[in-house]
Tab-separated table of C-alpha atoms and ligand atoms in Angstrom:
chain	number	residue	atom	x	y	z
A	1	MET	CA	14.438	-24.364	11.601
A	2	PHE	CA	12.558	-22.957	8.614
A	3	LYS	CA	13.361	-19.433	7.451
A	4	LYS	CA	11.143	-17.008	5.563
A	5	THR	CA	11.682	-16.986	1.804
A	6	PRO	CA	14.015	-14.216	0.547
A	7	GLY	CA	12.384	-10.857	-0.064
A	8	THR	CA	9.491	-11.465	2.323
A	9	LYS	CA	8.998	-9.930	5.748
A	10	ASP	CA	7.275	-10.886	8.981
A	11	ILE	CA	5.285	-7.947	10.259
A	12	LEU	CA	5.514	-8.630	13.983
A	13	PRO	CA	2.924	-7.578	16.584
A	14	ASP	CA	5.065	-4.610	17.708
A	15	GLU	CA	5.291	-3.254	14.155
A	16	VAL	CA	1.709	-3.889	13.184
A	17	SER	CA	0.332	-0.763	14.842
A	18	SER	CA	2.218	1.414	12.330
A	19	TRP	CA	0.607	-0.550	9.508
A	20	GLN	CA	-2.812	-0.173	11.089
A	21	VAL	CA	-2.397	3.600	11.384
A	22	ILE	CA	-1.356	3.864	7.710
A	23	GLU	CA	-4.310	1.681	6.698
A	24	GLU	CA	-6.812	3.616	8.765
A	25	THR	CA	-5.519	6.983	7.543
A	26	THR	CA	-5.690	5.683	3.977
A	27	ARG	CA	-9.302	4.552	4.362
A	28	ASN	CA	-10.286	7.911	5.870
A	29	ILE	CA	-8.690	9.966	3.106
A	30	PHE	CA	-10.036	7.792	0.283
A	31	SER	CA	-13.485	7.960	1.747
A	32	LEU	CA	-13.204	11.794	1.944
A	33	TYR	CA	-12.772	11.707	-1.829
A	34	ASN	CA	-15.711	9.295	-2.193
A	35	TYR	CA	-13.661	6.233	-3.198
A	36	LYS	CA	-14.956	2.769	-2.196
A	37	GLU	CA	-12.736	-0.180	-1.321
A	38	ILE	CA	-12.346	-3.108	-3.735
A	39	ARG	CA	-10.708	-6.470	-2.923
A	40	PRO	CA	-9.854	-8.508	-6.007
A	41	PRO	CA	-8.120	-11.887	-5.611
A	42	ILE	CA	-4.357	-12.179	-5.229
A	43	ILE	CA	-4.133	-14.860	-7.917
A	44	GLU	CA	-5.131	-14.198	-11.536
A	45	GLU	CA	-4.669	-15.797	-14.914
A	46	ALA	CA	-1.094	-14.861	-15.923
A	47	ALA	CA	-2.251	-13.837	-19.408
A	48	LEU	CA	-4.179	-10.898	-17.861
A	49	PHE	CA	-0.876	-9.258	-16.932
A	50	ASN	CA	0.882	-10.165	-20.186
A	51	ARG	CA	-1.953	-8.525	-22.065
A	52	SER	CA	-2.308	-5.439	-19.834
A	53	LEU	CA	1.278	-4.610	-18.914
A	54	GLY	CA	2.713	-5.699	-22.288
A	55	GLU	CA	4.830	-8.733	-23.183
A	56	SER	CA	8.013	-6.634	-23.139
A	57	ALA	CA	7.433	-5.081	-19.695
A	58	GLU	CA	10.120	-6.030	-17.183
A	59	ILE	CA	7.466	-7.263	-14.752
A	60	VAL	CA	6.099	-9.696	-17.331
A	61	GLN	CA	9.497	-10.737	-18.677
A	62	LYS	CA	11.259	-11.377	-15.391
A	63	GLN	CA	9.222	-10.651	-12.312
A	64	MET	CA	6.022	-12.675	-12.230
A	65	PHE	CA	5.566	-15.476	-9.728
A	66	LEU	CA	3.914	-18.078	-11.929
A	67	ILE	CA	1.946	-21.109	-10.793
A	68	LYS	CA	1.319	-23.845	-13.349
A	69	LYS	CA	-1.634	-26.163	-12.744
A	70	ASP	CA	-2.369	-28.655	-15.504
A	71	LYS	CA	-2.732	-26.538	-18.616
A	72	ASP	CA	-3.423	-23.292	-16.771
A	73	VAL	CA	-0.871	-20.670	-15.771
A	74	TYR	CA	-1.673	-18.327	-12.908
A	75	ALA	CA	0.285	-15.423	-11.469
A	76	LEU	CA	0.469	-13.919	-8.015
A	77	ARG	CA	-0.556	-10.376	-8.869
A	78	PRO	CA	2.428	-8.060	-9.421
A	79	GLU	CA	0.210	-4.938	-9.367
A	80	GLY	CA	-3.435	-3.957	-8.909
A	81	THR	CA	-4.614	-2.128	-12.017
A	82	ALA	CA	-5.057	-5.106	-14.362
A	83	SER	CA	-7.034	-7.090	-11.746
A	84	ILE	CA	-9.285	-4.152	-11.015
A	85	VAL	CA	-10.082	-3.497	-14.660
A	86	ARG	CA	-10.755	-7.235	-15.062
A	87	ALA	CA	-13.083	-7.164	-12.031
A	88	TYR	CA	-14.766	-3.986	-13.304
A	89	LEU	CA	-15.572	-5.612	-16.650
A	90	GLU	CA	-16.378	-9.097	-15.385
A	91	ASN	CA	-18.880	-7.676	-12.905
A	92	ASN	CA	-20.456	-5.346	-15.500
A	93	LEU	CA	-19.639	-2.217	-13.526
A	94	ASP	CA	-19.250	-0.428	-16.869
A	95	LYS	CA	-22.974	-0.993	-17.420
A	96	THR	CA	-24.234	-0.422	-13.889
A	97	ALA	CA	-21.916	1.849	-11.959
A	98	GLY	CA	-20.967	4.797	-14.196
A	99	LEU	CA	-17.789	6.549	-13.112
A	100	THR	CA	-16.155	4.124	-10.689
A	101	LYS	CA	-13.724	5.236	-7.989
A	102	VAL	CA	-12.094	2.454	-6.018
A	103	TYR	CA	-9.134	1.985	-3.697
A	104	TYR	CA	-7.262	-1.091	-2.546
A	105	ILE	CA	-4.725	-2.126	0.063
A	106	GLY	CA	-2.896	-5.434	-0.179
A	107	PRO	CA	0.128	-7.558	-1.034
A	108	MET	CA	1.809	-7.670	-4.453
A	109	PHE	CA	4.455	-10.117	-5.628
A	110	ARG	CA	7.455	-9.635	-7.892
A	111	VAL	CA	10.571	-11.744	-8.415
A	112	GLU	CA	13.177	-9.129	-7.500
A	113	ARG	CA	16.707	-9.073	-6.156
A	114	PRO	CA	15.852	-8.136	-2.559
A	115	GLN	CA	17.421	-4.978	-1.097
A	116	LYS	CA	16.358	-2.016	1.068
A	117	GLY	CA	12.873	-0.985	-0.073
A	118	ARG	CA	12.684	-3.775	-2.628
A	119	LEU	CA	10.910	-6.963	-1.629
A	120	ARG	CA	9.359	-9.942	-3.344
A	121	GLN	CA	6.176	-9.627	-1.335
A	122	PHE	CA	5.375	-5.977	-0.695
A	123	HIS	CA	2.185	-3.993	-0.181
A	124	HIS	CA	0.462	-1.438	-2.333
A	125	LEU	CA	-2.176	1.021	-1.375
A	126	GLY	CA	-3.674	2.633	-4.386
A	127	CYS	CA	-6.714	3.647	-6.347
A	128	GLU	CA	-8.254	3.463	-9.789
A	129	VAL	CA	-10.887	5.688	-11.355
A	130	ILE	CA	-12.555	4.276	-14.442
A	131	GLY	CA	-14.884	6.156	-16.781
A	132	SER	CA	-13.483	9.619	-17.528
A	133	GLN	CA	-10.810	11.345	-19.574
A	134	GLU	CA	-11.409	14.687	-17.846
A	135	PRO	CA	-8.053	16.345	-16.991
A	136	TYR	CA	-9.351	17.641	-13.652
A	137	LEU	CA	-9.746	14.005	-12.640
A	138	ASP	CA	-5.963	13.701	-13.054
A	139	VAL	CA	-5.694	16.725	-10.765
A	140	GLU	CA	-7.964	15.071	-8.184
A	141	VAL	CA	-5.938	11.872	-8.264
A	142	ILE	CA	-2.566	13.632	-7.931
A	143	SER	CA	-3.866	15.889	-5.163
A	144	LEU	CA	-5.279	12.822	-3.420
A	145	ALA	CA	-1.805	11.236	-3.463
A	146	ASP	CA	-0.376	14.490	-2.119
A	147	ASN	CA	-2.995	14.642	0.640
A	148	LEU	CA	-2.334	11.054	1.646
A	149	LEU	CA	1.322	11.964	2.195
A	150	LYS	CA	0.274	14.978	4.277
A	151	ALA	CA	-2.027	12.776	6.344
A	152	TYR	CA	0.843	10.314	6.986
A	153	THR	CA	2.952	13.397	7.928
A	154	ILE	CA	5.558	12.421	5.356
A	155	GLU	CA	7.548	15.421	4.156
A	156	GLY	CA	10.309	15.969	1.622
A	157	CYS	CA	8.615	14.319	-1.372
A	158	GLU	CA	8.811	15.451	-4.965
A	159	ILE	CA	6.004	14.920	-7.484
A	160	LYS	CA	7.227	14.424	-11.049
A	161	ILE	CA	4.748	14.498	-13.912
A	162	ASN	CA	4.848	13.967	-17.651
A	163	SER	CA	2.492	13.251	-20.510
A	164	LEU	CA	3.156	10.321	-22.809
A	165	GLY	CA	0.298	11.346	-25.082
A	166	CYS	CA	-2.152	9.015	-26.778
A	167	ALA	CA	-1.165	5.702	-28.394
A	168	LYS	CA	-0.275	7.521	-31.624
A	169	ASP	CA	1.923	10.035	-29.768
A	170	LYS	CA	3.648	7.231	-27.883
A	171	LYS	CA	4.384	5.541	-31.200
A	172	GLU	CA	5.821	8.752	-32.550
A	173	LEU	CA	8.002	9.207	-29.467
A	174	THR	CA	9.174	5.604	-29.869
A	175	GLU	CA	10.153	6.273	-33.467
A	176	ILE	CA	11.975	9.507	-32.600
A	177	LEU	CA	13.907	7.648	-29.919
A	178	ARG	CA	14.746	4.704	-32.212
A	179	LYS	CA	16.105	7.060	-34.852
A	180	ASN	CA	18.164	9.114	-32.403
A	181	LEU	CA	19.427	6.267	-30.268
A	182	LYS	CA	20.442	3.882	-33.051
A	183	PRO	CA	23.836	5.546	-33.669
A	184	LYS	CA	24.531	5.558	-29.909
A	185	LEU	CA	23.763	1.957	-29.020
A	186	SER	CA	27.363	1.183	-28.110
A	187	LYS	CA	27.202	3.807	-25.357
A	188	LEU	CA	24.097	2.234	-23.771
A	189	CYS	CA	24.117	-0.526	-21.137
A	190	ASP	CA	23.211	-4.143	-22.039
A	191	ASP	CA	19.711	-3.763	-20.603
A	192	CYS	CA	19.083	-0.672	-22.721
A	193	ASN	CA	20.317	-2.516	-25.804
A	194	THR	CA	17.587	-5.076	-25.122
A	195	ARG	CA	15.103	-2.276	-24.387
A	196	PHE	CA	15.993	-0.723	-27.742
A	197	LYS	CA	14.488	-3.765	-29.426
A	198	HIS	CA	11.374	-4.226	-27.301
A	199	ASN	CA	10.652	-1.252	-25.051
A	200	VAL	CA	12.619	1.756	-26.217
A	201	LEU	CA	10.715	4.261	-24.004
A	202	ARG	CA	12.171	2.562	-20.946
A	203	ILE	CA	15.661	3.757	-21.946
A	204	LEU	CA	14.574	7.240	-20.873
A	205	ASP	CA	14.427	6.308	-17.221
A	206	CYS	CA	17.446	3.989	-17.039
A	207	LYS	CA	19.541	4.776	-13.960
A	208	ASN	CA	22.902	3.856	-15.553
A	209	GLU	CA	25.252	6.905	-15.687
A	210	GLY	CA	26.279	6.304	-19.309
A	211	CYS	CA	22.670	5.945	-20.458
A	212	ILE	CA	21.646	9.102	-18.534
A	213	GLU	CA	24.336	11.044	-20.473
A	214	VAL	CA	23.151	9.722	-23.844
A	215	VAL	CA	19.502	10.432	-23.002
A	216	LYS	CA	20.319	13.980	-21.824
A	217	GLU	CA	21.811	14.803	-25.215
A	218	LEU	CA	18.525	13.825	-26.896
A	219	ASP	CA	16.880	16.840	-25.269
A	220	ILE	CA	13.423	15.235	-25.190
A	221	GLN	CA	10.552	17.664	-24.620
A	222	GLN	CA	6.809	17.284	-25.141
A	223	ASP	CA	7.078	17.827	-28.921
A	224	HIS	CA	5.540	14.445	-29.738
A	225	LEU	CA	2.175	15.411	-28.189
A	226	CYS	CA	-0.780	15.961	-30.555
A	227	PRO	CA	-2.862	19.131	-29.942
A	228	GLU	CA	-5.532	17.248	-27.914
A	229	CYS	CA	-2.970	15.597	-25.652
A	230	LYS	CA	-1.055	18.834	-25.264
A	231	GLY	CA	-4.309	20.613	-24.325
A	232	HIS	CA	-5.113	17.835	-21.838
A	233	PHE	CA	-1.691	18.136	-20.201
A	234	ASP	CA	-1.981	21.946	-20.040
A	235	LYS	CA	-5.286	21.574	-18.165
A	236	VAL	CA	-3.726	19.120	-15.727
A	237	LYS	CA	-0.876	21.540	-14.980
A	238	GLU	CA	-3.288	24.469	-14.668
A	239	GLY	CA	-5.445	22.500	-12.199
A	240	LEU	CA	-2.424	21.498	-10.108
A	241	ASP	CA	-1.257	25.134	-10.060
A	242	SER	CA	-4.679	26.297	-8.905
A	243	LEU	CA	-4.427	23.904	-5.936
A	244	ASN	CA	-0.864	25.047	-5.193
A	245	ILE	CA	0.475	21.546	-5.608
A	246	ASP	CA	4.234	21.489	-6.123
A	247	TYR	CA	5.332	19.366	-9.069
A	248	LYS	CA	8.152	19.108	-11.536
A	249	ILE	CA	7.714	18.351	-15.222
A	250	SER	CA	9.929	15.455	-16.083
A	251	PRO	CA	10.046	14.647	-19.813
A	252	TYR	CA	12.065	11.511	-19.078
A	253	LEU	CA	9.420	9.938	-16.872
A	254	VAL	CA	7.888	7.149	-18.951
A	255	ARG	CA	6.870	4.243	-16.661
A	256	GLY	CA	7.525	0.780	-18.001
A	257	LEU	CA	4.068	-0.542	-18.747
A	258	ASP	CA	2.261	-0.652	-22.075
A	259	TYR	CA	-1.051	0.521	-20.685
A	260	TYR	CA	0.024	4.051	-19.700
A	261	THR	CA	-1.148	6.965	-21.863
A	262	ARG	CA	-1.180	10.737	-21.336
A	263	THR	CA	-0.501	11.833	-17.727
A	264	VAL	CA	2.041	9.778	-15.783
A	265	PHE	CA	3.492	10.715	-12.410
A	266	GLU	CA	5.893	9.508	-9.799
A	267	ILE	CA	6.491	10.593	-6.217
A	268	ILE	CA	10.043	10.279	-4.993
A	269	HIS	CA	11.736	10.691	-1.629
A	270	ASN	CA	15.494	11.072	-1.454
A	271	ASP	CA	15.856	9.326	1.920
A	272	LEU	CA	15.037	6.083	0.127
A	273	GLY	CA	18.384	5.848	-1.683
A	274	ALA	CA	18.526	3.835	-4.906
A	275	GLN	CA	14.871	2.766	-4.759
A	276	ASN	CA	13.620	6.322	-4.387
A	277	ALA	CA	10.049	5.961	-5.730
A	278	LEU	CA	7.416	6.101	-3.023
A	279	GLY	CA	4.556	5.781	-5.443
A	280	ALA	CA	3.561	6.189	-9.043
A	281	GLY	CA	0.652	6.138	-11.414
A	282	GLY	CA	-0.963	7.550	-14.467
A	283	ARG	CA	-3.684	7.348	-17.087
A	284	TYR	CA	-4.477	4.193	-18.987
A	285	ASP	CA	-7.167	5.311	-21.424
A	286	ASN	CA	-6.926	2.242	-23.683
A	287	LEU	CA	-6.757	-0.600	-21.165
A	288	VAL	CA	-10.502	-1.034	-20.563
A	289	GLY	CA	-11.020	-1.294	-24.327
A	290	ASP	CA	-7.994	-3.570	-24.779
A	291	LEU	CA	-9.422	-5.992	-22.212
A	292	GLY	CA	-12.679	-6.253	-24.147
A	293	GLY	CA	-14.690	-3.405	-22.603
A	294	PRO	CA	-15.870	-0.063	-23.956
A	295	SER	CA	-13.455	2.754	-24.670
A	296	LEU	CA	-13.230	4.522	-21.304
A	297	GLY	CA	-10.658	6.833	-19.789
A	298	ALA	CA	-9.065	5.709	-16.531
A	299	ILE	CA	-6.344	6.710	-14.092
A	300	GLY	CA	-4.771	5.336	-10.913
A	301	PHE	CA	-1.712	5.194	-8.696
A	302	ALA	CA	-0.114	3.063	-6.022
A	303	PHE	CA	2.169	3.745	-3.082
A	304	GLY	CA	4.500	1.098	-1.675
A	305	MET	CA	3.564	0.740	1.998
A	306	GLU	CA	6.988	-0.554	3.103
A	307	ARG	CA	8.600	2.525	1.574
A	308	LEU	CA	6.051	4.866	3.206
A	309	LEU	CA	7.025	3.339	6.542
A	310	LEU	CA	10.735	3.696	5.755
A	311	VAL	CA	10.416	7.463	5.326
A	312	ALA	CA	7.730	8.137	7.934
A	313	SER	CA	9.192	10.635	10.384
A	314	ARG	CA	7.471	9.142	13.386
A	315	GLU	CA	6.438	5.741	14.572
A	316	TYR	CA	2.686	5.406	14.247
A	317	ARG	CA	1.023	4.115	17.405
A	318	VAL	CA	-2.507	2.912	17.861
A	319	GLU	CA	-3.888	3.909	21.247
A	320	SER	CA	-4.050	0.512	22.948
A	321	LYS	CA	-7.234	-0.432	24.780
A	322	LYS	CA	-7.008	-0.359	28.565
A	323	LEU	CA	-6.413	-3.917	29.677
A	324	VAL	CA	-7.872	-5.582	32.771
A	325	TYR	CA	-5.773	-8.553	33.893
A	326	ILE	CA	-7.218	-11.353	35.989
A	327	ILE	CA	-4.954	-13.279	38.362
A	328	THR	CA	-6.277	-16.409	40.033
A	329	LEU	CA	-4.750	-18.470	42.832
A	330	GLY	CA	-5.856	-22.114	43.045
A	331	ASN	CA	-8.103	-24.356	40.919
A	332	GLN	CA	-11.461	-23.095	42.163
A	333	ALA	CA	-10.410	-19.483	41.607
A	334	LYS	CA	-9.210	-20.381	38.131
A	335	LYS	CA	-12.711	-21.619	37.282
A	336	GLU	CA	-14.250	-18.391	38.620
A	337	GLY	CA	-11.656	-16.404	36.667
A	338	LEU	CA	-12.659	-18.135	33.449
A	339	LYS	CA	-16.289	-17.104	33.955
A	340	LEU	CA	-15.397	-13.561	34.984
A	341	LEU	CA	-13.154	-13.128	31.931
A	342	ASN	CA	-16.009	-14.206	29.702
A	343	THR	CA	-18.382	-11.730	31.376
A	344	LEU	CA	-15.899	-8.844	31.027
A	345	ARG	CA	-15.373	-9.507	27.338
A	346	ARG	CA	-19.099	-9.712	26.715
A	347	GLN	CA	-19.373	-6.332	28.418
A	348	GLY	CA	-16.785	-4.923	25.997
A	349	ILE	CA	-13.981	-4.720	28.559
A	350	THR	CA	-10.576	-5.694	27.117
A	351	SER	CA	-9.245	-8.362	29.433
A	352	ASP	CA	-6.857	-11.270	29.735
A	353	THR	CA	-5.530	-13.766	32.262
A	354	ASP	CA	-2.447	-15.851	33.009
A	355	TYR	CA	-2.367	-19.251	31.280
A	356	GLU	CA	1.160	-20.032	32.418
A	357	ASP	CA	0.548	-20.896	36.098
A	358	LYS	CA	2.657	-18.016	37.336
A	359	SER	CA	3.048	-17.107	41.007
A	360	LEU	CA	1.192	-13.984	42.210
A	361	LYS	CA	4.429	-11.994	41.854
A	362	GLY	CA	5.101	-13.366	38.363
A	363	ALA	CA	1.547	-12.726	37.232
A	364	LEU	CA	1.683	-9.139	38.533
A	365	ARG	CA	4.918	-8.618	36.612
A	366	LYS	CA	3.229	-9.954	33.484
A	367	ALA	CA	0.249	-7.604	34.037
A	368	ASN	CA	2.741	-4.756	34.328
A	369	ASP	CA	4.566	-5.826	31.133
A	370	LEU	CA	1.221	-5.814	29.317
A	371	SER	CA	0.581	-2.249	30.592
A	372	SER	CA	-2.598	-3.402	32.337
A	373	ARG	CA	-4.476	-0.563	33.945
A	374	LEU	CA	-6.326	-2.708	36.475
A	375	VAL	CA	-5.764	-6.167	37.925
A	376	LEU	CA	-8.408	-8.391	39.511
A	377	ILE	CA	-7.039	-10.966	41.966
A	378	ILE	CA	-9.103	-13.975	43.041
A	379	GLY	CA	-7.711	-16.226	45.791
A	380	GLU	CA	-9.299	-18.532	48.370
A	381	ASP	CA	-10.182	-15.661	50.727
A	382	GLU	CA	-11.892	-13.701	48.001
A	383	LEU	CA	-13.869	-16.788	46.938
A	384	LYS	CA	-15.127	-17.322	50.489
A	385	LYS	CA	-16.273	-13.693	50.744
A	386	SER	CA	-17.675	-13.526	47.137
A	387	VAL	CA	-15.396	-10.607	46.366
A	388	VAL	CA	-12.396	-9.873	44.148
A	389	MET	CA	-9.343	-7.765	44.934
A	390	LEU	CA	-9.018	-4.817	42.572
A	391	LYS	CA	-5.519	-3.417	42.169
A	392	ASP	CA	-4.991	-0.103	40.404
A	393	MET	CA	-1.657	-0.490	38.603
A	394	VAL	CA	-1.128	3.267	38.317
A	395	SER	CA	-1.790	4.345	41.924
A	396	GLY	CA	-0.955	0.951	43.491
A	397	GLU	CA	-4.202	1.218	45.497
A	398	GLN	CA	-5.945	-2.066	46.337
A	399	LYS	CA	-9.518	-2.733	47.498
A	400	GLU	CA	-12.083	-5.487	47.775
A	401	ILE	CA	-15.107	-5.340	45.501
A	402	LYS	CA	-18.277	-7.400	45.690
A	403	GLN	CA	-18.664	-9.706	42.706
A	404	ASP	CA	-21.926	-8.020	41.709
A	405	ASP	CA	-20.256	-4.611	41.580
A	406	ILE	CA	-17.256	-5.565	39.426
A	407	ILE	CA	-18.542	-4.414	36.037
A	408	ALA	CA	-19.796	-1.045	37.310
A	409	GLU	CA	-16.545	-0.430	39.185
A	410	LEU	CA	-14.369	-1.315	36.172
A	411	LYS	CA	-16.418	0.818	33.807
A	412	ASN	CA	-16.140	3.679	36.252
A	413	LYS	CA	-12.361	3.344	36.533
A	414	LEU	CA	-11.442	2.706	32.879
B	1	LIG	P1	5.090	0.352	-9.465
B	1	LIG	O1	3.858	-0.448	-9.719
B	1	LIG	O2	6.343	-0.398	-9.798
B	1	LIG	O3	5.063	1.732	-10.006
B	1	LIG	O4	5.138	0.502	-7.886
B	1	LIG	C1	4.495	1.511	-7.160
B	1	LIG	C2	5.199	1.642	-5.839
B	1	LIG	O5	5.226	0.364	-5.198
B	1	LIG	C3	6.658	2.016	-5.968
B	1	LIG	O6	6.799	3.400	-6.078
B	1	LIG	C4	7.216	1.471	-4.684
B	1	LIG	O7	6.968	2.330	-3.601
B	1	LIG	C5	6.431	0.210	-4.475
B	1	LIG	N1	7.159	-0.982	-4.965
B	1	LIG	C6	7.256	-1.425	-6.222
B	1	LIG	N2	7.988	-2.543	-6.280
B	1	LIG	C7	8.369	-2.817	-5.014
B	1	LIG	C8	9.149	-3.847	-4.409
B	1	LIG	N3	9.663	-4.844	-5.112
B	1	LIG	N4	9.352	-3.798	-3.077
B	1	LIG	C9	8.822	-2.808	-2.324
B	1	LIG	N5	8.072	-1.807	-2.849
B	1	LIG	C10	7.849	-1.812	-4.174
């Protein structure tokens, strides 16, 4: 028998209602903030991610699912931002839409070593706002993430924020780190020795104990920020304070992708264990320009849906529609049942029947298992009298109803 590929998950019918509640809540909250949904494709030219995330990013180096077709190389998207900026530019939204606020919900793909909270196909829900550098937009986006968590009734999260500064500030921070870390390379893990060459900022958020010690001694603060970036970050903090949003400044939060500038943030939850990030995001003020568009500020974030569900304190349930179950006895009744089922569904009444030739007892048990509210039984007697037997599964009460009165009676009872 075939098995699912490692790091993927079947979301079975019993689990799907939790996903639907998260999705519906997400749509409601995003729409409160005036964000519209966008649905870019799952497959993109691989070069889009190399260019946007940076050749040295771990995702690009090790984690992309690549598909080669003749001379072309495609990737299953590992994240949403690059696709959305590509879609924004390709569809000329920079010329027609002004400030653009979009959200998305969908699968992402990364070649990972699967473990709790870390899959190869997982789902992001997130947003991107393109067209402004205004610091209060950062406040809106962070408060939106915070409000989503409140709406999912997820508690016990911590919001960490930092500012990387503009491209020049990031370069300066990189140089400071290179200078200070060079004499300590032997104390860093193998990965960080590679990062030292290609992506030195990433050493700041390495989880290896030895590296954490070395990094702590560096005593990194926000000294690398130019006056404009410092002013921008001050405004972000001031805005968050005015909304009473709890956050912690974390000078070691860097995020691994080239496109991030200025504000970056991460939301963690300690119940998650090693993979403790629930979601993350930040500004990417140079990406639109780097992908061939105008110079426009932008910011976004994404939550991992599997991780949201791991920490959700309750199981989300969609109120199921009240089901009417039709049981027929004999071939003629079966034909009548088929027509009646069609009529009920056209009338907007959720209904089903037995396709497994069960006995009356078996079919009633099935109706019970499906939590049917009402059952309609059609046998030879009922056919002769042009009636159906209506059984109320809650009270157990049973009565004959004329065929012409069925719809009115059901609507009255449901
Ligand atoms: P990132 O784009 O890596 O910042 O991811 C944003 C969020 O997506 C993370 O905080 C996680 O909640 C989730 N996420 C990232 N990678 C995975 C993965 N491999 N499996 C499950 N969730 C993930």
